[in-house]
CSV table of C-alpha atoms and ligand atoms in Angstrom, one decimal:
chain,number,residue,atom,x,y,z
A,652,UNK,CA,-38.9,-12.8,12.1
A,653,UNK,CA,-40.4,-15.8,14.2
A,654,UNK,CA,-40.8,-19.0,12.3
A,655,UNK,CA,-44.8,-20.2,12.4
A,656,UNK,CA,-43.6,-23.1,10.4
A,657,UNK,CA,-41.3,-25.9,9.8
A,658,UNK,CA,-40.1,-25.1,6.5
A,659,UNK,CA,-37.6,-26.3,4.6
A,660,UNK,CA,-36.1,-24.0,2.6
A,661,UNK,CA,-32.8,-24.1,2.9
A,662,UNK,CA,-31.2,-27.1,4.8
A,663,UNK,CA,-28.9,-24.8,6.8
A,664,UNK,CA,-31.6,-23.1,8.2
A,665,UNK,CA,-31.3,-26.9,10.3
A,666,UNK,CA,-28.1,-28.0,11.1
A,667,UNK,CA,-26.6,-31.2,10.7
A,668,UNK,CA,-28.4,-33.1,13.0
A,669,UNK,CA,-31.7,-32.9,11.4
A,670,UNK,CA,-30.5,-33.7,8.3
A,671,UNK,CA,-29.3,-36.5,9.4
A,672,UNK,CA,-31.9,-37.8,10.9
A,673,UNK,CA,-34.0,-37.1,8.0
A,674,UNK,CA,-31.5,-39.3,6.1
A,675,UNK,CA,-31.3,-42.3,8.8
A,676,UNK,CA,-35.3,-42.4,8.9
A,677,UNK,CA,-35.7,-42.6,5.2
A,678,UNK,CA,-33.0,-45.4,5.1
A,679,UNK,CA,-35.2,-47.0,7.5
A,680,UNK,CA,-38.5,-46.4,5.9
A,681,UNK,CA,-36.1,-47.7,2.9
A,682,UNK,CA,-36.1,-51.1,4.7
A,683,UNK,CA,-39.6,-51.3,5.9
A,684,UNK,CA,-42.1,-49.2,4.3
A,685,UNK,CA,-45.3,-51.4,5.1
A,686,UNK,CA,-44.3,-49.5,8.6
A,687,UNK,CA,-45.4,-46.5,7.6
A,688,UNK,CA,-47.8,-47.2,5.4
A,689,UNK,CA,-50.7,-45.2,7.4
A,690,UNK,CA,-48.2,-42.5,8.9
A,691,UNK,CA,-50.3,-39.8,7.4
A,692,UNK,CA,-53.9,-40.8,7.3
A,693,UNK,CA,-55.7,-38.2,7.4
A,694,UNK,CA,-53.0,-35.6,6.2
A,695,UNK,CA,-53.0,-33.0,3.0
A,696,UNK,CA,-50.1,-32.7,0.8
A,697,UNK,CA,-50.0,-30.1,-1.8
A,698,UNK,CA,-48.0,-29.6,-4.6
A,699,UNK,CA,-47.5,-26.2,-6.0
A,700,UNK,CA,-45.2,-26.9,-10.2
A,701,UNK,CA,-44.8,-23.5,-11.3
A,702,UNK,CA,-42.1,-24.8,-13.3
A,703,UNK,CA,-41.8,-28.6,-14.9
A,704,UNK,CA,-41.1,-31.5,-13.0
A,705,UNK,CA,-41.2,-35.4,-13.1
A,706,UNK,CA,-38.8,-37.0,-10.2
A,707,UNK,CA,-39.2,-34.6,-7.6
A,708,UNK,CA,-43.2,-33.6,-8.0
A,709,UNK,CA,-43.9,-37.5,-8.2
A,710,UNK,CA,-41.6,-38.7,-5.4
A,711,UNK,CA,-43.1,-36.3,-3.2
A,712,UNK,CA,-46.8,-37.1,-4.5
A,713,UNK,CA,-45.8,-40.9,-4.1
A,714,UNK,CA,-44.5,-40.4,-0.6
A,715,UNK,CA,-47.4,-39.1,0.4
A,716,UNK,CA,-49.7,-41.4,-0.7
A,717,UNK,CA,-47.3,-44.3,0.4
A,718,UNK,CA,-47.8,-42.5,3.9
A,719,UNK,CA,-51.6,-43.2,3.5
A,720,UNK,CA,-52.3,-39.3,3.2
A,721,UNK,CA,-53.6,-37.7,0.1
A,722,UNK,CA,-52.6,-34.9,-2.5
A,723,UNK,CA,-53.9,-32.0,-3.9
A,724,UNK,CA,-52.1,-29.0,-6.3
A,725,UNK,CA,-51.0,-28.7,-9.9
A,726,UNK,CA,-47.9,-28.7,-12.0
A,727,UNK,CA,-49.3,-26.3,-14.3
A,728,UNK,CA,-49.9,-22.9,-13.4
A,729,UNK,CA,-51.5,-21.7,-16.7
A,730,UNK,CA,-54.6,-24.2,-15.3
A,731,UNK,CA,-54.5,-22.4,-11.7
A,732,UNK,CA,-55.4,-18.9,-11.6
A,733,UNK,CA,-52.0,-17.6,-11.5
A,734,UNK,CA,-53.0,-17.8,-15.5
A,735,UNK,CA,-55.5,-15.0,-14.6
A,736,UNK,CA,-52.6,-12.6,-13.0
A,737,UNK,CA,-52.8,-14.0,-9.3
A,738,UNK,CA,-49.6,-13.0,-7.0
A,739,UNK,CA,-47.5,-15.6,-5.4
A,740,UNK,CA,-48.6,-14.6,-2.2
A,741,UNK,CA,-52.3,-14.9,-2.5
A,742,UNK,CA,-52.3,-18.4,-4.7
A,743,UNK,CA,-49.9,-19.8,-1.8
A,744,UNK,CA,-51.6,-18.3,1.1
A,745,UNK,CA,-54.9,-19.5,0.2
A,746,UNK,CA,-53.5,-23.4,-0.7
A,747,UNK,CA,-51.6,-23.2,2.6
A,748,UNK,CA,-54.8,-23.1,3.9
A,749,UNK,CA,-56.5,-26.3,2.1
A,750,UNK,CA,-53.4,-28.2,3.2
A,751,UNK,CA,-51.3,-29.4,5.9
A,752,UNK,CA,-48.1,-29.4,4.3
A,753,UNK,CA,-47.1,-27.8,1.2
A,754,UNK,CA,-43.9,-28.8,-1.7
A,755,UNK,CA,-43.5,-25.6,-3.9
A,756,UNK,CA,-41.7,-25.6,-7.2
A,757,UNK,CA,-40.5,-22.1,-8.6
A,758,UNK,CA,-38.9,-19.9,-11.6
A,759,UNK,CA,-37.3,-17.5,-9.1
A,760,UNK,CA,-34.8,-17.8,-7.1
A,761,UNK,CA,-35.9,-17.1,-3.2
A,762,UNK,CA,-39.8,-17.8,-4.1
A,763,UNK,CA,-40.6,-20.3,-1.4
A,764,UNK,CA,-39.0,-18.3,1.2
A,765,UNK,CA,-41.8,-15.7,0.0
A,766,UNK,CA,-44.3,-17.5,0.0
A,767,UNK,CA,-43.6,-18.5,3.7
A,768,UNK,CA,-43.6,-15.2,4.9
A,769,UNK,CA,-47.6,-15.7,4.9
A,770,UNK,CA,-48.3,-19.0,4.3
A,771,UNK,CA,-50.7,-21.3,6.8
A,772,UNK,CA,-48.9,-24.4,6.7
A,773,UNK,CA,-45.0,-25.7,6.6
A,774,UNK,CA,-43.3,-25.0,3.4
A,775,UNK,CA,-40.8,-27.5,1.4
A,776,UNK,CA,-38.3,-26.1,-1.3
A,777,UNK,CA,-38.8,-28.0,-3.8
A,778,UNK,CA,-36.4,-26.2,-6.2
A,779,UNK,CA,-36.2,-21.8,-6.4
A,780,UNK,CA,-34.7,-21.0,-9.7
A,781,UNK,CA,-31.2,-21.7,-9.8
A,782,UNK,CA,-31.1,-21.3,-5.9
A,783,UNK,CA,-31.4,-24.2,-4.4
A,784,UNK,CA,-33.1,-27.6,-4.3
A,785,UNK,CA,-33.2,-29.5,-0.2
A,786,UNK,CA,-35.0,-32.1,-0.9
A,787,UNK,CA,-33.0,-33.2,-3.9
A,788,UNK,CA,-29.6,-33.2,-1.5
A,789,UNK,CA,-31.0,-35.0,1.1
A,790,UNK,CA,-31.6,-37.4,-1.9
A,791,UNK,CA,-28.0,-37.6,-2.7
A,792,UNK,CA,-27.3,-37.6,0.8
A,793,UNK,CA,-29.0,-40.7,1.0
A,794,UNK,CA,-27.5,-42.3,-1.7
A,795,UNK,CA,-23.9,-41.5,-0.3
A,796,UNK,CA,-25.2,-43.1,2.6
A,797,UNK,CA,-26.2,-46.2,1.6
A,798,UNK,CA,-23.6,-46.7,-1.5
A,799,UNK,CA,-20.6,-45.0,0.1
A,800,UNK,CA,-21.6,-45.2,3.5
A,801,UNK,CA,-20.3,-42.6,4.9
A,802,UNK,CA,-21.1,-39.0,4.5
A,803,UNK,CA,-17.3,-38.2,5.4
A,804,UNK,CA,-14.2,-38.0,3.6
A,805,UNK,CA,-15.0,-38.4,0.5
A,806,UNK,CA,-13.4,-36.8,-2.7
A,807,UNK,CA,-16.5,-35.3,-5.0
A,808,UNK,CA,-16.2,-33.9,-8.3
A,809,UNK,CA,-19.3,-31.7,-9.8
A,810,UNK,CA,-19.1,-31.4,-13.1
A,811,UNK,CA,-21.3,-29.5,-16.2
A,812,UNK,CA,-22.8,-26.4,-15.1
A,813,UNK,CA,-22.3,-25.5,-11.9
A,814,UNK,CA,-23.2,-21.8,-12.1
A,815,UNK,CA,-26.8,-22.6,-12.5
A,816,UNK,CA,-27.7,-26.0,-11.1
A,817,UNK,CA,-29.3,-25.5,-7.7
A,818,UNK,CA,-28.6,-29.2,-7.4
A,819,UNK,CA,-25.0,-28.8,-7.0
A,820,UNK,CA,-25.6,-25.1,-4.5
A,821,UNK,CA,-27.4,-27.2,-2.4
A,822,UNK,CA,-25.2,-29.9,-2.0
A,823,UNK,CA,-22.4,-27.9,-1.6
A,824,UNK,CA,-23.8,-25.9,1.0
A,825,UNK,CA,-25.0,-28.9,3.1
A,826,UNK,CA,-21.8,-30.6,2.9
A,827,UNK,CA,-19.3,-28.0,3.7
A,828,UNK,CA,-20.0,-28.9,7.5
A,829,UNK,CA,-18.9,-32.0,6.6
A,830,UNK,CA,-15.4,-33.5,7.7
A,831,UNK,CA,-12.7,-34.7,5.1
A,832,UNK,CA,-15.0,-33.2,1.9
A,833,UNK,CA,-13.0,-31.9,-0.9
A,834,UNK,CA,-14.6,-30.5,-3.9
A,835,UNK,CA,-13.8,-30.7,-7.4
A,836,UNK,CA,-15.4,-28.3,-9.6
A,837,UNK,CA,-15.3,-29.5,-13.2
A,838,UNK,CA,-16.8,-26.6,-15.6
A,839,UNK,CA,-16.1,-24.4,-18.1
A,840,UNK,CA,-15.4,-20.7,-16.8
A,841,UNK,CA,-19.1,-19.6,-18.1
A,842,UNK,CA,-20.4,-22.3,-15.9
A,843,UNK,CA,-18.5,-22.0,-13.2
A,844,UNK,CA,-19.0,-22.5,-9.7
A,845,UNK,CA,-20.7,-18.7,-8.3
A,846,UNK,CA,-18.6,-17.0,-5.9
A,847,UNK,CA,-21.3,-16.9,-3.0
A,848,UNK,CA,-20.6,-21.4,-2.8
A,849,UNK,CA,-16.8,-20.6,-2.8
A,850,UNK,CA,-16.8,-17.9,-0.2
A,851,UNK,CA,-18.6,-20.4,2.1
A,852,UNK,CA,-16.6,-23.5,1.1
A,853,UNK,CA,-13.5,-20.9,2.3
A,854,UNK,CA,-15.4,-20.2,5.5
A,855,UNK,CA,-15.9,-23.8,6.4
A,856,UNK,CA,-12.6,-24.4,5.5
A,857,UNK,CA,-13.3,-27.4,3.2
A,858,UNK,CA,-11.0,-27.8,0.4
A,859,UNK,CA,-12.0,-27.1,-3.4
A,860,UNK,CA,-10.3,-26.9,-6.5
A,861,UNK,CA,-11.2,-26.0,-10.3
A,862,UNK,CA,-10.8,-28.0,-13.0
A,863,UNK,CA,-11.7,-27.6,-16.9
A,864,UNK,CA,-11.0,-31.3,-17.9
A,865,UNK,CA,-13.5,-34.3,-16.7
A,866,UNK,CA,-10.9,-36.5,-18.0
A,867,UNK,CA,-8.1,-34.9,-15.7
A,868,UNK,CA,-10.3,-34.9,-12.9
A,869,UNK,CA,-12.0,-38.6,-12.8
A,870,UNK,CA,-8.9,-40.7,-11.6
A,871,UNK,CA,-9.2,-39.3,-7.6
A,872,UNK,CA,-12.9,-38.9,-7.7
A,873,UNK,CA,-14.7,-41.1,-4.9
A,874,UNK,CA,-18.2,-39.6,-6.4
A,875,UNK,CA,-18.8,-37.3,-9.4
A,876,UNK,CA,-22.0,-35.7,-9.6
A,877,UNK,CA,-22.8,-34.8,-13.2
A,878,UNK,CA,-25.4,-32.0,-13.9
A,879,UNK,CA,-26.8,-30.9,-17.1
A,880,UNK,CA,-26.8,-27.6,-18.7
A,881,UNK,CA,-29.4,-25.6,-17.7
A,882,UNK,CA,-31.2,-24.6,-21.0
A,883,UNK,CA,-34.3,-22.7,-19.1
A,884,UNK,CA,-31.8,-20.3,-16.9
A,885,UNK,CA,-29.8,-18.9,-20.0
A,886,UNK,CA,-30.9,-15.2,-21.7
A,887,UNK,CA,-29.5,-16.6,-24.7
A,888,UNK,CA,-29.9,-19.7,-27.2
A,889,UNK,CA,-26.8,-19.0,-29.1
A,890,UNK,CA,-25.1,-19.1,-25.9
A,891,UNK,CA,-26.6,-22.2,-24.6
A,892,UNK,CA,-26.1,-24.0,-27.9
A,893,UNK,CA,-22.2,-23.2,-27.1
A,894,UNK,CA,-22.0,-24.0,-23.7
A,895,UNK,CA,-24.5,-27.3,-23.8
A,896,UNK,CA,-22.0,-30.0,-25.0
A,897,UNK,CA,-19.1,-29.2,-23.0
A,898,UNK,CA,-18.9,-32.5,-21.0
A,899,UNK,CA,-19.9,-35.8,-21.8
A,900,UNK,CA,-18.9,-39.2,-19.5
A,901,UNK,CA,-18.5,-41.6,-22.3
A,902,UNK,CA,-17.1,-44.8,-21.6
A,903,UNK,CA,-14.0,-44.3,-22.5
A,904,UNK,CA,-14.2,-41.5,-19.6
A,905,UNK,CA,-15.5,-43.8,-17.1
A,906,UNK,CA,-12.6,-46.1,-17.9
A,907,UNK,CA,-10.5,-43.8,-16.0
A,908,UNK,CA,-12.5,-43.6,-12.8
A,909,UNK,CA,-11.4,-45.9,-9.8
A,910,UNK,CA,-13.4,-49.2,-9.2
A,911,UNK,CA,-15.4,-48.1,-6.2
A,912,UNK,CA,-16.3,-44.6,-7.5
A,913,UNK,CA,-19.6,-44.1,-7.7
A,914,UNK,CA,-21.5,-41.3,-10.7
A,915,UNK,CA,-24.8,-39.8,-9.7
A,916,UNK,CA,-26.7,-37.4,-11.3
A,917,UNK,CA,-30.5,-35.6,-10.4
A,918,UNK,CA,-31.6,-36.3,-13.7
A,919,UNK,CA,-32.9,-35.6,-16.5
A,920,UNK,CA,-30.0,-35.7,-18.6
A,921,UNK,CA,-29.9,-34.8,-21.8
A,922,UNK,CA,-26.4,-35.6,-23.9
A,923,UNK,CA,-23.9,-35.1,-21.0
A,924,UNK,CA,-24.5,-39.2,-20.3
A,925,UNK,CA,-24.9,-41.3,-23.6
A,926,UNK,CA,-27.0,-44.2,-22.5
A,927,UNK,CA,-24.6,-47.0,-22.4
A,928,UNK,CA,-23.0,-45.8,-19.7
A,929,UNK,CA,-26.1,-47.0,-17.7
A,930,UNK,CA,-25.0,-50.7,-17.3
A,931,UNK,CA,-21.7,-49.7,-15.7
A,932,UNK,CA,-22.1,-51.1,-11.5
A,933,UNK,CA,-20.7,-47.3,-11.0
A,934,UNK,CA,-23.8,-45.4,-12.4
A,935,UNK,CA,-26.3,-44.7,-9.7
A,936,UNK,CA,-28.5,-42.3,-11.5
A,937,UNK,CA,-31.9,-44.6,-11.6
A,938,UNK,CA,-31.5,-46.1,-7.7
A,939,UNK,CA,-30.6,-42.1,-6.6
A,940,UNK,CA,-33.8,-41.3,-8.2
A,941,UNK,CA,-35.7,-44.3,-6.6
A,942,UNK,CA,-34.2,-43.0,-3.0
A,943,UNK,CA,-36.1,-39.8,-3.5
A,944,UNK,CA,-39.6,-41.2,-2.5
A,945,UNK,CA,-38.1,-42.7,0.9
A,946,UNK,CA,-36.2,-39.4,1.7
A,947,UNK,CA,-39.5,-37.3,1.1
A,948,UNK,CA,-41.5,-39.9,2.7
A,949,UNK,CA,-38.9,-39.2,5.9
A,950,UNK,CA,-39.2,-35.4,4.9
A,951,UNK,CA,-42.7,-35.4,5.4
A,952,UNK,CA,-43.1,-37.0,8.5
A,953,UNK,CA,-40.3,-35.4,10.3
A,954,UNK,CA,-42.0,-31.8,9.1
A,955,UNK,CA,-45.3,-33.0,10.2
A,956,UNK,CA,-44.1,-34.2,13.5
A,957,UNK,CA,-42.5,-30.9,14.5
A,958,UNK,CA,-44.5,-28.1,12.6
A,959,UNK,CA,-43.1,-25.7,14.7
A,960,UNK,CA,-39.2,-26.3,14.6
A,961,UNK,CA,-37.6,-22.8,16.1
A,962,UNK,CA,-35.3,-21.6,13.1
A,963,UNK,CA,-36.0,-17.9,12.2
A,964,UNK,CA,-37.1,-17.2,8.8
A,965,UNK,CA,-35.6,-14.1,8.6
A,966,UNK,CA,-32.3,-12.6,10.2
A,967,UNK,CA,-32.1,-9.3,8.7
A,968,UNK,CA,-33.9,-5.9,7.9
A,969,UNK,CA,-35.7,-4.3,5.2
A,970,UNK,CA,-34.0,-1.4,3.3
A,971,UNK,CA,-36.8,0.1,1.7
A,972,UNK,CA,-35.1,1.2,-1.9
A,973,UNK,CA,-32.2,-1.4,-2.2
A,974,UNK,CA,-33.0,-3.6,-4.9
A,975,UNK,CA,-31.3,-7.3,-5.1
A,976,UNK,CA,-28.8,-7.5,-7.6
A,977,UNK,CA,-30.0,-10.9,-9.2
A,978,UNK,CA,-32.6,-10.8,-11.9
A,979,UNK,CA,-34.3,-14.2,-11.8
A,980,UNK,CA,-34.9,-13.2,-7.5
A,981,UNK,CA,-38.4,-13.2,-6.7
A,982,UNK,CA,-38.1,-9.6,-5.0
A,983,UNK,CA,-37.9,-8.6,-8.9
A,984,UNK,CA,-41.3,-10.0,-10.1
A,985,UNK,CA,-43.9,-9.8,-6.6
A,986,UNK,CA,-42.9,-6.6,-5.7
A,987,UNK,CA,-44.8,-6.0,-2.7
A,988,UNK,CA,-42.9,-8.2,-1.3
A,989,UNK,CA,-40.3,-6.4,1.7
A,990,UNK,CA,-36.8,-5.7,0.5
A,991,UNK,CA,-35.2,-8.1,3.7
A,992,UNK,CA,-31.2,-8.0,3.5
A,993,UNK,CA,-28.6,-9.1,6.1
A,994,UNK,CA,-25.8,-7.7,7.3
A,995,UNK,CA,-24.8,-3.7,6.3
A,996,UNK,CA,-22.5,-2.8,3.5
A,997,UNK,CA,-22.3,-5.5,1.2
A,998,UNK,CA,-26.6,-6.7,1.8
A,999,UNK,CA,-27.2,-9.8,1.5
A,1000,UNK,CA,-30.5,-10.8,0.1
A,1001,UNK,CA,-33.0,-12.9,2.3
A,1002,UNK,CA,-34.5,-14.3,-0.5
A,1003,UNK,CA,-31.9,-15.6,-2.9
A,1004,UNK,CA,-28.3,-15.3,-0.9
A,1005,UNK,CA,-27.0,-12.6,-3.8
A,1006,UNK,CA,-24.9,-10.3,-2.7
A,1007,UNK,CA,-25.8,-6.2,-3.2
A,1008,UNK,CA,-23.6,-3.1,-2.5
A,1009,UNK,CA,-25.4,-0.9,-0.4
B,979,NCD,C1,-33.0,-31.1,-11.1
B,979,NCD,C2,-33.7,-29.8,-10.8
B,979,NCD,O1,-34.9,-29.7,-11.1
B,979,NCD,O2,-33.0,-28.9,-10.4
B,979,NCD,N1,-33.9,-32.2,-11.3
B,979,NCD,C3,-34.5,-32.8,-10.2
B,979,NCD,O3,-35.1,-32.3,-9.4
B,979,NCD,N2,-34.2,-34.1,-10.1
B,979,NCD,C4,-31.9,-31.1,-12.0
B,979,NCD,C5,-32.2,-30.5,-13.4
B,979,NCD,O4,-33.3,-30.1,-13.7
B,979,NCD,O5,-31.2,-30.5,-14.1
């Protein structure tokens, strides 16, 4: 299906290139922001929070108004009239609409590619269940930039849990086209790294290994992302209450890393970093999180200034009566919406990347 739209769902929909220039223009807006200061008069932002949010809804609201444009949306759906029973498609159809640019926050996994299939305006992932999450890798793509600088062989370690932090599938997906990567994944195996990540590490042939022991892993680490566990994607509480301690940098951890390592993390934490860590030069946390308004600010404009980028929003074909083997995909909850699947025996769900038999 033909793109209307420049939306940025998944960053490999765009290739290297535009990535990076997404990252060099917000390390430029970075140094010079009064530049841009009236980049967007006159343009709409909205903000669609189906699900909670503080960095990423108000580094994209603040990039916008830093780009002189305004901002309209909400961050609480039971205030919208999706609180009355509205589908996805009609309460993002109509906003599209209203607005020349829309950032969409979701429960389910493969929602904002939905909600593009009608929508009147781009469309920016801002986070699909335990998907995937661009705009927050771009974000770490800049800080690898400017505090490593280089995007290229470099040694990173992921570490809490990896089998439902869209943070860390993102990243891993961008950066497997990336020379001299190596991975290392440091989880438990109930939070381990899903095999749909691996198989297209293998395919890019970028080296990964698995690890269980943070201490173990920290010595040859050039940057180690830590995540939290993610307390709203478990079925369980008892389970989560196991799993949610499993990792914690303490100092004594962080003793063991090399000089010029450097520890990001999307944020929020909860116990996985105790709070004196954060005067250590190697903890990048808060600056990462500052670096978020300059990449959406460079998100932004680059969307705006090609609407109409060419990359195909769908590839496959519906097979009416398949149903996608994930529960949390949106294909589960709007069910109107077409069953799209690539490829022919083992489907592959356009939506959320899960893998069905057919
Ligand atoms: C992350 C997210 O929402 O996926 N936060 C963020 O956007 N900075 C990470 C998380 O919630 O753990």
């Amino acid at each position: 299906m033909d793109p209307r739209y420049t939306n940025v769902i998944d960053l490999n929909d765009m290739g290297t290139a535009w990535w990076l220039g997404v990252v060099e223009l917000a390390s430029k807006i970075y140094d010079d922001p009064a530049k841009y200061a009236k980049a967007c008069e006159g343009k709409i932002m909205a903000t669609l929070f189906y699900e909670p949010s503080t960095r990423t809804q108000m580094s994209f609201q603040t990039a916008m108004l830093r780009l002189g444009g305004t901002i309209i949306g909400f961050d609480n759906p039971a205030t919208s009239s999706v609180a009355k029973g509205e589908n996805l498609k009609d309460t993002t159809k109509i906003v599209s609409g209203y607005a020349d640019i829309m950032v969409m926050r979701h429960p389910s996994d493969g929602a904002a590619k939905a909600a593009a299939l009608t929508a009147d305006c781009p469309i920016i992932n801002a986070g699909d269940g335990g998907h995937l999450h661009p705009s927050q890798t771009l974000t770490d793509m800049l800080t690898l930039y400017r505090e490593k600088g280089r995007l290229t062989d470099l040694t990173i370690g992921l570490c809490g849990d990896l089998k439902n932090g869209r943070t860390v599938h993102s990243m891993c997906k961008a950066l497997a086209g990336f020379e001299g990567v190596k991975f290392v994944f440091i989880s438990t195996p109930q939070l381990g790294m899903p095999q749909y990540i691996k198989d297209i590490l293998k395919a890019n042939s970028r080296p990964f290994t698995e690890e269980a022991s943070l201490d173990a892993a920290i010595p040859q680490l050039d940057v180690l992302y830590m995540t939290r566990v993610q307390k709203e994607r478990f079925s369980s509480e008892e389970e989560y209450e196991r799993l949610k301690g499993a990792y914690c940098l303490d100092r004594a951890k962080m003793a063991k890393g090399r000089r010029d390592l450097i520890v990001m993390h999307p944020l929020p934490r909860v116990d996985e970093i105790p709070m004196d860590v954060d005067d250590d030069p190697r903890a990048m946390w808060f600056k990462q999180a500052s670096y978020g308004v300059y990449v959406r600010m460079a998100l932004i404009l680059t969307v705006l200034n090609d609407p109409h980028h060419k990359t195909p929003l769908i590839t496959g074909k519906i097979h009416n009566g398949v149903e996608c083997a994930n529960p949390n995909c949106i294909t589960h909850k709007e069910r109107y919406l077409p069953r799209y699947f690539r490829g022919t025996d083992l489907l592959e769900c356009e939506y959320c990347d899960e893998r069905t038999l057919n």
